[in-house]
Short mmCIF file of C-alpha atoms and ligand atoms in Angstrom, two decimals:
data_model
loop_
_atom_site.label_atom_id
_atom_site.label_comp_id
_atom_site.label_asym_id
_atom_site.label_seq_id
_atom_site.Cartn_x
_atom_site.Cartn_y
_atom_site.Cartn_z
CA UNK Q 96 -5.22 -31.88 25.43
CA UNK Q 97 -6.51 -32.86 22.30
CA UNK Q 98 -4.83 -30.44 19.27
CA UNK Q 99 -7.15 -30.10 15.74
CA UNK Q 100 -4.61 -31.78 13.37
CA UNK Q 101 -5.24 -30.95 9.70
CA UNK Q 102 -3.32 -33.06 6.62
CA UNK Q 103 -3.33 -31.32 3.86
CA UNK Q 104 -4.92 -33.83 0.44
CA UNK Q 105 -2.23 -34.69 -0.33
CA UNK Q 106 -0.94 -36.47 2.52
CA UNK Q 107 -4.40 -37.69 3.96
CA UNK Q 108 -3.20 -41.52 1.57
CA UNK Q 109 -0.74 -41.72 4.87
CA UNK Q 110 -2.39 -40.55 7.73
CA UNK Q 111 -6.18 -43.26 7.05
CA UNK Q 112 -7.18 -41.04 4.31
CA UNK Q 113 -8.49 -37.66 7.56
CA UNK Q 114 -8.65 -34.86 6.92
CA UNK Q 115 -8.22 -33.87 10.45
CA UNK Q 116 -7.08 -35.71 13.61
CA UNK Q 117 -7.64 -34.87 17.16
CA UNK Q 118 -4.48 -36.24 18.79
CA UNK Q 119 -3.29 -35.36 22.60
CA UNK Q 120 -0.09 -33.28 23.31
CA UNK Q 121 1.10 -30.16 25.05
CA UNK Q 122 3.11 -29.58 22.06
CA UNK Q 123 4.00 -29.64 18.40
CA UNK Q 124 6.95 -32.17 19.09
CA UNK Q 125 4.82 -33.84 21.17
CA UNK Q 126 1.42 -34.51 18.84
CA UNK Q 127 3.83 -35.24 15.46
CA UNK Q 128 5.71 -38.02 17.96
CA UNK Q 129 1.53 -38.73 18.38
CA UNK Q 130 1.16 -38.94 14.74
CA UNK Q 131 3.62 -40.98 13.53
CA UNK Q 132 3.09 -43.74 16.49
CA UNK Q 133 -0.78 -43.80 15.47
CA UNK Q 134 0.18 -43.13 11.63
CA UNK Q 135 3.79 -44.78 11.02
CA UNK Q 136 3.39 -44.59 7.19
CA UNK Q 137 3.33 -40.66 7.28
CA UNK Q 138 7.54 -40.85 9.24
CA UNK Q 139 8.28 -41.71 6.19
CA UNK Q 140 6.76 -39.29 4.01
CA UNK Q 141 7.46 -36.15 6.91
CA UNK Q 142 11.16 -36.92 8.35
CA UNK Q 143 14.51 -38.26 6.63
CA UNK Q 144 16.34 -40.72 8.06
CA UNK Q 145 17.78 -38.18 10.48
CA UNK Q 146 14.30 -37.22 11.50
CA UNK Q 147 14.88 -33.84 10.45
CA UNK Q 148 11.75 -32.29 8.50
CA UNK Q 149 11.50 -33.10 4.65
CA UNK Q 150 12.31 -29.66 3.19
CA UNK Q 151 8.97 -30.19 1.32
CA UNK Q 152 6.90 -30.14 3.72
CA UNK Q 153 5.62 -27.19 6.48
CA UNK Q 154 4.38 -27.18 9.72
CA UNK Q 155 1.91 -24.84 10.32
CA UNK Q 156 0.91 -24.17 13.97
CA UNK Q 157 -2.34 -21.55 13.00
CA UNK Q 158 -1.19 -19.06 10.53
CA UNK Q 159 2.73 -19.52 11.45
CA UNK Q 160 4.81 -21.76 9.96
CA UNK Q 161 7.23 -23.35 11.89
CA UNK Q 162 11.04 -22.58 12.43
CA UNK Q 163 9.23 -18.69 12.04
CA UNK Q 164 9.69 -17.92 15.52
CA UNK Q 165 7.83 -20.77 16.11
CA UNK Q 166 9.94 -24.78 17.80
CA UNK Q 167 9.09 -28.34 17.61
CA UNK Q 168 8.69 -27.79 21.38
CA UNK Q 169 6.75 -24.02 21.63
CA UNK Q 170 3.20 -25.62 23.66
CA UNK Q 171 -0.33 -25.32 21.82
CA UNK Q 172 -3.25 -24.65 23.00
CA UNK Q 173 -7.20 -25.83 23.40
CA UNK Q 174 -8.01 -23.72 20.52
CA UNK Q 175 -4.49 -23.40 18.18
CA UNK Q 176 -4.59 -26.01 15.50
CA UNK Q 177 -2.08 -28.23 12.80
CA UNK Q 178 -1.43 -27.82 9.81
CA UNK Q 179 1.27 -30.22 7.67
CA UNK Q 180 1.03 -28.88 3.94
CA UNK Q 181 3.65 -29.82 1.23
CA UNK Q 182 5.58 -27.07 -0.09
CA UNK Q 183 5.11 -27.93 -3.73
CA UNK Q 184 0.99 -27.52 -3.08
CA UNK Q 185 2.28 -23.09 -2.85
CA UNK Q 186 -0.01 -22.44 0.09
CA UNK Q 187 -4.00 -21.96 -0.74
CA UNK Q 188 -4.65 -21.77 -4.12
CA UNK Q 189 -6.78 -18.79 -5.08
CA UNK Q 190 -10.71 -18.99 -6.83
CA UNK Q 191 -10.42 -16.64 -10.00
CA UNK Q 192 -12.89 -13.50 -8.94
CA UNK Q 193 -14.75 -14.00 -12.68
CA UNK Q 194 -17.31 -16.38 -12.40
CA UNK Q 195 -17.44 -19.24 -15.19
CA UNK Q 196 -20.57 -17.86 -16.85
CA UNK Q 197 -19.08 -13.42 -17.14
CA UNK Q 198 -15.82 -16.00 -18.77
CA UNK Q 199 -18.46 -17.87 -21.72
CA UNK Q 200 -20.21 -14.75 -22.91
CA UNK Q 201 -16.74 -13.53 -23.92
CA UNK Q 202 -14.99 -15.36 -27.19
CA UNK Q 203 -11.91 -14.64 -28.58
CA UNK Q 204 -11.00 -13.82 -31.87
CA UNK Q 205 -7.97 -14.48 -33.91
CA UNK Q 206 -5.63 -10.91 -34.27
CA UNK Q 207 -6.87 -10.97 -29.59
CA UNK Q 208 -5.53 -15.32 -30.48
CA UNK Q 209 -2.85 -13.92 -31.82
CA UNK Q 210 -1.96 -10.92 -29.76
CA UNK Q 211 -2.44 -13.06 -26.94
CA UNK Q 212 -0.50 -16.49 -27.68
CA UNK Q 213 2.16 -16.02 -24.89
CA UNK Q 214 -1.10 -16.35 -22.42
CA UNK Q 215 -2.19 -18.75 -23.85
CA UNK Q 216 0.73 -21.23 -24.02
CA UNK Q 217 0.16 -20.45 -20.16
CA UNK Q 218 -1.33 -23.90 -18.70
CA UNK Q 219 -2.40 -21.24 -15.38
CA UNK Q 220 -3.73 -18.74 -17.83
CA UNK Q 221 -5.21 -20.85 -21.50
CA UNK Q 222 -8.02 -19.65 -23.09
CA UNK Q 223 -10.13 -20.18 -20.20
CA UNK Q 224 -8.37 -17.51 -18.25
CA UNK Q 225 -7.57 -15.38 -20.97
CA UNK Q 226 -11.31 -14.65 -21.03
CA UNK Q 227 -11.56 -14.24 -17.64
CA UNK Q 228 -9.02 -11.45 -18.06
CA UNK Q 229 -11.59 -10.10 -20.84
CA UNK Q 230 -14.15 -10.26 -19.44
CA UNK Q 231 -12.53 -8.35 -15.60
CA UNK Q 232 -13.07 -4.71 -14.68
CA UNK Q 233 -10.23 -2.91 -13.21
CA UNK Q 234 -10.24 -0.47 -11.51
CA UNK Q 235 -7.01 2.14 -10.93
CA UNK Q 236 -6.74 4.28 -8.55
CA UNK Q 237 -3.68 7.08 -9.39
CA UNK Q 238 -2.00 7.52 -11.93
CA UNK Q 239 1.13 8.51 -10.57
CA UNK Q 240 4.49 6.51 -10.63
CA UNK Q 241 2.94 3.45 -9.07
CA UNK Q 242 -0.08 3.55 -11.99
CA UNK Q 243 1.76 4.12 -15.02
CA UNK Q 244 2.86 0.12 -15.63
CA UNK Q 245 -0.09 -1.19 -13.77
CA UNK Q 246 -2.40 0.32 -16.36
CA UNK Q 247 0.32 -0.19 -19.16
CA UNK Q 248 0.66 -3.90 -17.82
CA UNK Q 249 -3.46 -4.47 -17.32
CA UNK Q 250 -3.79 -2.47 -21.11
CA UNK Q 251 -1.21 -4.90 -22.11
CA UNK Q 252 -2.20 -7.87 -20.90
CA UNK Q 253 -6.30 -7.32 -22.23
CA UNK Q 254 -7.73 -6.10 -19.36
CA UNK Q 255 -11.82 -5.49 -20.53
CA UNK Q 256 -12.21 -2.47 -19.14
CA UNK Q 257 -10.23 -0.43 -17.19
CA UNK Q 258 -11.62 2.64 -15.37
CA UNK Q 259 -8.62 5.08 -14.30
CA UNK Q 260 -9.27 7.79 -11.75
CA UNK Q 261 -6.76 11.10 -11.59
CA UNK Q 262 -7.33 14.55 -10.62
CA UNK Q 263 -3.93 15.91 -11.27
CA UNK Q 264 -1.74 17.30 -13.81
CA UNK Q 265 1.35 16.21 -15.49
CA UNK Q 266 4.56 18.14 -14.40
CA UNK Q 267 7.94 17.94 -16.00
CA UNK Q 268 8.50 16.57 -12.11
CA UNK Q 269 6.89 13.84 -12.65
CA UNK Q 270 8.32 12.28 -15.55
CA UNK Q 271 11.19 11.09 -13.95
CA UNK Q 272 8.26 7.89 -12.10
CA UNK Q 273 5.07 8.04 -14.54
CA UNK Q 274 6.15 6.56 -17.30
CA UNK Q 275 2.95 6.24 -18.86
CA UNK Q 276 3.27 10.40 -19.72
CA UNK Q 277 5.92 11.84 -21.88
CA UNK Q 278 7.40 15.44 -22.52
CA UNK Q 279 4.46 16.38 -24.48
CA UNK Q 280 1.87 15.43 -21.55
CA UNK Q 281 3.27 18.29 -19.38
CA UNK Q 282 0.49 20.73 -18.12
CA UNK Q 283 -2.30 17.98 -19.25
CA UNK Q 284 -4.58 15.95 -17.26
CA UNK Q 285 -2.97 12.44 -15.78
CA UNK Q 286 -5.98 11.41 -16.94
CA UNK Q 287 -6.41 12.04 -20.54
CA UNK Q 288 -2.59 11.14 -21.20
CA UNK Q 289 -2.91 8.01 -19.93
CA UNK Q 290 -6.04 7.32 -21.63
CA UNK Q 291 -3.83 8.36 -24.86
CA UNK Q 292 -0.60 6.30 -24.15
CA UNK Q 293 -3.28 3.13 -23.21
CA UNK Q 294 -4.83 3.51 -26.45
CA UNK Q 295 -1.76 3.07 -28.04
CA UNK Q 296 -1.19 0.09 -26.44
CA UNK Q 297 -4.44 -1.78 -26.53
CA UNK Q 298 -7.20 0.01 -28.42
CA UNK Q 299 -9.70 -2.70 -28.24
CA UNK Q 300 -9.97 -2.17 -24.88
CA UNK Q 301 -13.03 -0.93 -23.56
CA UNK Q 302 -11.60 2.79 -20.72
CA UNK Q 303 -13.12 4.46 -18.77
CA UNK Q 304 -12.28 7.46 -16.44
CA UNK Q 305 -13.10 9.92 -13.44
CA UNK Q 306 -11.62 12.81 -13.08
CA UNK Q 307 -13.43 13.96 -9.79
CA UNK Q 308 -12.29 13.53 -6.56
CA UNK Q 309 -13.16 10.70 -5.05
CA UNK Q 310 -15.02 10.97 -1.59
CA UNK Q 311 -17.23 9.04 1.21
CA UNK Q 312 -19.76 10.45 -1.07
CA UNK Q 313 -18.85 8.94 -4.66
CA UNK Q 314 -16.52 6.22 -3.43
CA UNK Q 315 -18.94 3.58 -3.18
CA UNK Q 316 -20.90 4.05 -6.64
CA UNK Q 317 -17.94 4.46 -8.25
CA UNK Q 318 -16.32 1.40 -7.63
CA UNK Q 319 -19.85 -1.15 -8.02
CA UNK Q 320 -19.44 -1.79 -11.28
CA UNK Q 321 -15.45 -3.17 -11.58
CA UNK Q 322 -14.23 -6.30 -10.20
CA UNK Q 323 -10.66 -5.08 -8.85
CA UNK Q 324 -9.57 -1.60 -7.20
CA UNK Q 325 -5.61 -0.96 -7.10
CA UNK Q 326 -4.98 1.24 -5.36
CA UNK Q 327 -1.58 3.70 -6.92
CA UNK Q 328 -2.79 7.10 -4.52
CA UNK Q 329 -0.38 8.09 -2.13
CA UNK Q 330 -2.25 10.00 0.91
CA UNK Q 331 -3.38 8.22 3.71
CA UNK Q 332 -7.11 9.77 3.70
CA UNK Q 333 -7.29 8.10 -0.82
CA UNK Q 334 -5.45 4.32 0.97
CA UNK Q 335 -8.46 4.38 4.13
CA UNK Q 336 -10.99 5.40 1.64
CA UNK Q 337 -10.54 2.65 -0.65
CA UNK Q 338 -9.50 0.38 1.72
CA UNK Q 339 -13.14 0.96 3.89
CA UNK Q 340 -14.99 1.65 0.27
CA UNK Q 341 -13.81 -2.33 -0.75
CA UNK Q 342 -14.76 -3.58 2.46
CA UNK Q 343 -17.93 -2.77 2.45
CA UNK Q 344 -18.66 -3.38 -1.31
CA UNK Q 345 -16.45 -7.11 -1.06
CA UNK Q 346 -13.91 -5.90 -4.00
CA UNK Q 347 -10.52 -7.58 -3.80
CA UNK Q 348 -7.96 -4.05 -3.12
CA UNK Q 349 -4.31 -4.99 -4.85
CA UNK Q 350 -2.28 -2.00 -2.84
CA UNK Q 351 0.87 -0.37 -3.82
CA UNK Q 352 3.35 1.91 -1.68
CA UNK Q 353 7.00 3.54 -3.20
CA UNK Q 354 9.19 5.66 -0.70
CA UNK Q 355 13.08 6.38 -1.23
CA UNK Q 356 14.37 2.85 -1.76
CA UNK Q 357 11.41 0.56 -0.54
CA UNK Q 358 8.61 -0.64 -2.28
CA UNK Q 359 5.45 -2.59 -0.07
CA UNK Q 360 2.31 -4.83 -2.17
CA UNK Q 361 -0.56 -6.25 -0.26
CA UNK Q 362 -4.06 -7.76 -1.51
CA UNK Q 363 -6.52 -6.28 0.97
CA UNK Q 364 -9.55 -9.07 0.80
CA UNK Q 365 -11.72 -8.56 3.79
CA UNK Q 366 -13.62 -11.49 2.81
CA UNK Q 367 -10.57 -14.63 3.31
CA UNK Q 368 -8.58 -12.09 5.24
CA UNK Q 369 -6.75 -8.78 6.34
CA UNK Q 370 -8.02 -5.28 5.80
CA UNK Q 371 -5.12 -1.92 4.96
CA UNK Q 372 -7.15 -0.67 8.39
CA UNK Q 373 -6.31 -4.47 10.16
CA UNK Q 374 -2.63 -3.80 9.33
CA UNK Q 375 -2.24 0.11 10.11
CA UNK Q 376 -5.53 0.71 12.52
CA UNK Q 377 -4.35 4.86 11.79
CA UNK Q 378 -2.79 6.86 10.08
CA UNK Q 379 0.19 8.50 11.52
CA UNK Q 380 0.37 12.77 11.62
CA UNK Q 381 -0.24 14.42 9.26
CA UNK Q 382 2.71 15.53 7.53
CA UNK Q 383 5.22 13.33 9.33
CA UNK Q 384 5.72 11.02 7.22
CA UNK Q 385 6.36 12.72 3.83
CA UNK Q 386 4.98 11.73 0.31
CA UNK Q 387 7.00 10.37 -2.45
CA UNK Q 388 7.32 13.67 -3.65
CA UNK Q 389 9.12 15.03 -0.81
CA UNK Q 390 10.55 11.97 0.46
CA UNK Q 391 12.23 11.09 -3.11
CA UNK Q 392 12.08 7.73 -5.28
CA UNK Q 393 14.19 6.58 -6.59
CA UNK Q 394 13.13 5.93 -10.59
CA UNK Q 395 12.53 1.84 -11.27
CA UNK Q 396 11.09 1.21 -7.60
CA UNK Q 397 7.71 1.77 -8.29
CA UNK Q 398 8.42 0.09 -12.23
CA UNK Q 399 9.00 -3.16 -9.81
CA UNK Q 400 6.29 -2.48 -7.04
CA UNK Q 401 3.59 -1.40 -10.16
CA UNK Q 402 4.16 -4.85 -12.27
CA UNK Q 403 4.06 -6.47 -9.53
CA UNK Q 404 1.09 -4.76 -8.44
CA UNK Q 405 0.09 -6.00 -12.12
CA UNK Q 406 0.98 -9.26 -11.54
CA UNK Q 407 -1.24 -9.54 -8.61
CA UNK Q 408 -4.35 -8.51 -10.69
CA UNK Q 409 -3.88 -10.59 -12.86
CA UNK Q 410 -3.79 -13.41 -10.30
CA UNK Q 411 -6.96 -12.61 -8.99
CA UNK Q 412 -8.63 -12.76 -12.35
CA UNK Q 413 -6.61 -16.09 -13.75
CA UNK Q 414 -6.56 -17.68 -10.18
CA UNK Q 415 -5.01 -20.81 -8.94
CA UNK Q 416 -1.99 -18.67 -7.85
CA UNK Q 417 -1.30 -18.21 -4.50
CA UNK Q 418 -1.90 -14.10 -3.64
CA UNK Q 419 -0.74 -11.61 -0.94
CA UNK Q 420 -3.83 -12.07 0.45
CA UNK Q 421 -2.81 -11.90 3.91
CA UNK Q 422 0.21 -11.37 2.77
CA UNK Q 423 3.07 -7.83 2.80
CA UNK Q 424 5.42 -8.48 0.13
CA UNK Q 425 8.30 -5.70 1.12
CA UNK Q 426 11.17 -4.78 -1.68
CA UNK Q 427 14.11 -3.39 -0.35
CA UNK Q 428 15.85 -2.52 -3.73
CA UNK Q 429 18.62 -0.74 -2.50
CA UNK Q 430 19.75 -3.46 -0.18
CA UNK Q 431 18.32 -6.09 -2.76
CA UNK Q 432 16.11 -7.99 0.04
CA UNK Q 433 12.55 -9.58 -0.58
CA UNK Q 434 10.47 -10.22 2.53
CA UNK Q 435 6.92 -11.65 2.73
CA UNK Q 436 5.32 -10.99 5.67
CA UNK Q 437 1.87 -12.04 7.75
CA UNK Q 438 -0.30 -10.01 8.06
CA UNK Q 439 -3.01 -11.48 10.15
CA UNK Q 440 -7.02 -10.30 10.48
CA UNK Q 441 -7.56 -8.16 13.49
CA UNK Q 442 -10.76 -9.18 14.77
CA UNK Q 443 -10.92 -5.67 16.68
CA UNK Q 444 -10.76 -3.70 13.62
CA UNK Q 445 -12.99 -1.15 13.11
CA UNK Q 446 -14.51 -1.97 9.27
CA UNK Q 447 -13.61 -5.81 8.74
CA UNK Q 448 -13.49 -7.39 12.14
CA UNK Q 449 -16.26 -9.22 14.65
CA UNK Q 450 -17.85 -6.34 15.39
CA UNK Q 451 -17.42 -3.30 13.30
CA UNK Q 452 -18.42 0.27 14.02
CA UNK Q 453 -17.73 1.73 10.14
CA UNK Q 454 -20.80 0.48 9.06
CA UNK Q 455 -20.96 3.00 6.43
CA UNK Q 456 -18.91 4.79 4.42
CA UNK Q 457 -20.45 8.38 4.57
CA UNK Q 458 -20.14 8.32 8.66
CA UNK Q 459 -16.07 8.01 8.53
CA UNK Q 460 -14.76 11.20 9.19
CA UNK Q 461 -11.57 10.90 6.48
CA UNK Q 462 -10.15 14.45 7.16
CA UNK Q 463 -10.69 14.73 10.87
CA UNK Q 464 -8.96 10.24 11.48
CA UNK Q 465 -5.80 12.08 8.75
CA UNK Q 466 -5.20 14.63 11.04
CA UNK Q 467 -5.68 16.96 8.23
CA UNK Q 468 -8.78 18.57 10.47
CA UNK Q 469 -7.47 21.29 13.53
CA UNK Q 470 -8.46 19.82 17.05
CA UNK Q 471 -10.75 22.53 18.65
CA UNK Q 472 -8.65 22.10 21.86
CA UNK Q 473 -5.06 23.58 19.52
CA UNK Q 474 -4.64 27.22 19.08
CA UNK Q 475 -5.01 27.20 15.58
CA UNK Q 476 -1.27 28.08 12.92
CA UNK Q 477 -1.94 31.31 11.54
CA UNK Q 478 -0.53 31.70 8.38
CA UNK Q 479 1.53 34.10 6.58
CA UNK Q 480 1.73 33.78 2.81
CA UNK Q 481 3.96 34.27 0.42
CA UNK Q 482 3.81 38.05 -0.65
CA UNK Q 483 2.92 38.73 2.86
CA UNK Q 484 6.41 37.41 3.55
CA UNK Q 485 8.09 39.33 1.26
CA UNK Q 486 6.70 42.42 2.06
CA UNK Q 487 8.07 42.01 5.41
CA UNK Q 488 11.48 41.07 4.68
CA UNK Q 489 12.19 43.67 1.60
CA UNK Q 490 10.68 46.21 4.76
CA UNK Q 491 13.86 45.11 7.13
CA UNK Q 492 11.50 43.72 9.75
CA UNK Q 493 12.88 41.59 12.15
CA UNK Q 494 12.15 37.96 11.83
CA UNK Q 495 12.49 34.04 12.06
CA UNK Q 496 13.08 31.56 8.91
CA UNK Q 497 12.85 28.18 10.53
CA UNK Q 498 13.64 25.51 7.11
CA UNK Q 499 12.50 22.17 8.31
CA UNK Q 500 12.49 20.53 5.45
CA UNK Q 501 14.66 17.42 3.94
CA UNK Q 502 18.32 17.49 2.98
CA UNK Q 503 17.48 16.91 -0.31
CA UNK Q 504 14.22 19.56 -0.45
CA UNK Q 505 16.36 22.00 0.77
CA UNK Q 506 19.01 21.52 -2.01
CA UNK Q 507 16.30 21.97 -4.76
CA UNK Q 508 15.27 25.69 -3.07
CA UNK Q 509 17.57 27.01 -0.88
CA UNK Q 510 16.62 29.29 1.30
CA UNK Q 511 19.97 31.22 2.65
CA UNK Q 512 18.71 33.57 5.51
CA UNK Q 513 16.36 30.56 7.12
CA UNK Q 514 17.75 28.43 9.95
CA UNK Q 515 17.48 25.01 9.55
CA UNK Q 516 16.48 22.92 12.26
CA UNK Q 517 14.18 19.01 11.82
CA UNK Q 518 11.38 18.77 14.02
CA UNK Q 519 12.32 16.53 15.78
CA UNK Q 520 15.49 18.57 17.60
CA UNK Q 521 12.63 21.38 17.52
CA UNK Q 522 12.05 21.36 21.33
CA UNK Q 523 15.96 20.97 22.46
CA UNK Q 524 17.48 23.90 19.78
CA UNK Q 525 14.54 26.05 21.53
CA UNK Q 526 16.60 28.39 22.69
CA UNK Q 527 18.44 29.68 19.12
CA UNK Q 528 14.61 31.69 18.77
CA UNK Q 529 14.09 34.91 20.13
CA UNK Q 530 10.87 34.99 21.71
CA UNK Q 531 10.22 39.31 21.16
CA UNK Q 532 10.75 38.20 17.80
CA UNK Q 533 8.05 36.42 14.74
CA UNK Q 534 8.97 33.04 13.90
CA UNK Q 535 7.98 31.08 10.44
CA UNK Q 536 8.19 28.45 9.74
CA UNK Q 537 9.13 26.98 6.34
CA UNK Q 538 8.77 23.50 4.28
CA UNK Q 539 7.51 21.80 1.46
CA UNK Q 540 4.04 21.66 1.24
CA UNK Q 541 2.99 23.98 4.40
CA UNK Q 542 2.12 20.93 6.74
CA UNK Q 543 4.87 19.50 8.28
CA UNK Q 544 5.31 23.07 9.39
CA UNK Q 545 2.58 22.38 11.30
CA UNK Q 546 3.31 19.84 13.06
CA UNK Q 547 6.85 21.70 13.70
CA UNK Q 548 5.02 24.81 15.52
CA UNK Q 549 2.54 21.97 16.96
CA UNK Q 550 5.64 20.29 18.50
CA UNK Q 551 7.66 23.48 19.44
CA UNK Q 552 4.41 24.97 21.90
CA UNK Q 553 3.63 21.49 23.36
CA UNK Q 554 7.82 21.96 24.24
CA UNK Q 555 6.49 25.88 26.32
CA UNK Q 556 7.46 28.00 23.53
CA UNK Q 557 5.65 30.95 23.89
CA UNK Q 558 7.20 33.02 20.78
CA UNK Q 559 4.79 34.10 18.15
CA UNK Q 560 5.22 31.11 15.29
CA UNK Q 561 3.83 31.49 11.88
CA UNK Q 562 3.28 29.13 9.14
CA UNK Q 563 4.16 29.96 5.45
CA UNK Q 564 0.61 28.96 3.59
CA UNK Q 565 1.92 26.39 1.10
CA UNK Q 566 4.62 25.95 1.69
CA UNK Q 567 7.26 26.28 -1.02
CA UNK Q 568 5.52 24.51 -3.40
CA UNK Q 569 2.71 27.10 -3.28
CA UNK Q 570 5.14 30.41 -2.50
CA UNK Q 571 8.67 29.36 -4.55
CA UNK Q 572 7.69 31.59 -7.84
CA UNK Q 573 7.25 34.44 -5.70
CA UNK Q 574 9.76 34.24 -2.74
CA UNK Q 575 12.38 32.66 -5.98
CA UNK Q 576 11.33 35.79 -8.21
CA UNK Q 577 12.60 38.21 -5.02
CA UNK Q 578 16.09 36.11 -4.94
CA UNK Q 579 18.17 38.94 -5.64
CA UNK Q 580 16.25 41.70 -3.55
CA UNK Q 581 16.96 39.75 0.09
CA UNK Q 582 18.72 37.08 -0.30
ZN1 ZN U 717 -9.40 -4.76 8.58
#
């Protein structure tokens, strides 16, 4: 069977100057042995005197490197290809996404030459690269933990136009990880606070603010003006919406995510690699995976991950570096482990695959996809609001309260008269509940409690169940002001 062997440019001189050879063989070893028989000169380049592959050469079968799950004796079949790549080449360098025409339209003045001196010194950036950075337009969606470092570094680096999108207000609890905001900004819109910080860092760049909620109707128009989008959000609905919009408009997306001590970064560019959907075809059930707000995050993690995101954005603009397209960088800061995982393009991906079913963004129901809509077949979960709960407790109604929050969440606002049952144990521990008494489920935001009720019903529980609407977050002021009365 003939297998295609691709020879990287720097090795071609040793293989008859050919870029591609067709070689007979059933395993990688057989094929490379035939290659050496045909082109004896390449033997010395690839292997040392002990016939071991030299450390600067990588052999790939399709996209997988030898030694990475694939061995020398792995069988190869007709459609496989082998690539010989000297590692020093550092993979495939990407081209700048800013055209030469756009680069030539901008110039750097004396102030900028002084200000960006340390970029200009870098051979990889230089004047051309800095002009590309100035010509670039980057949209940062989300001005929380990740958006804080991303937008500050991009402003400091001289990105000519930054768009910032967020609808939230700064709260005191945000300041632990959202370093773009300060104590004076509490209760201000994040967008206003971020704009002030960016202006202080670099008054010369253009800042565009987007304070409307991004949805299927407006996102395509909003991202149309930008070269790159940085996803710094913290919920699945936004992530799918942003990724789909980027795929359909052909924009690269620099993705970052943080949770507790672990962070992830990837670059999704459907033109040359996978998209977010290829990696995560469907979201977990709503409320099952807590966001940072509910799961916690160590303060500097967002700085680490956001800085890598900003670095990836700059590399896409400058061109020439090896990007995280098709790769997922995972950083575990608790154990100091970093890994780069390969992300494959899914040929059956509904948006970037061979026969896509999502052709325009307006047609896709993000609320439904992310489990945020009530399933019509499901019995709706009845809610109870905080005032009602307090009233019933105060008048001594028989009630069972079940708290499904994580231990660290319970430590902040305790419910001493609630039974604590994690969602995973509900089915097994349903005997602890009295089916003749109303049971109210409590979580942080009122979403995991719905999941808990559905899980319990699935397990056959028939008693009356209620969800505390909006969870502790919505109810804390009312409930805890009554603390002395009934807890
Ligand atoms: Zn895809």
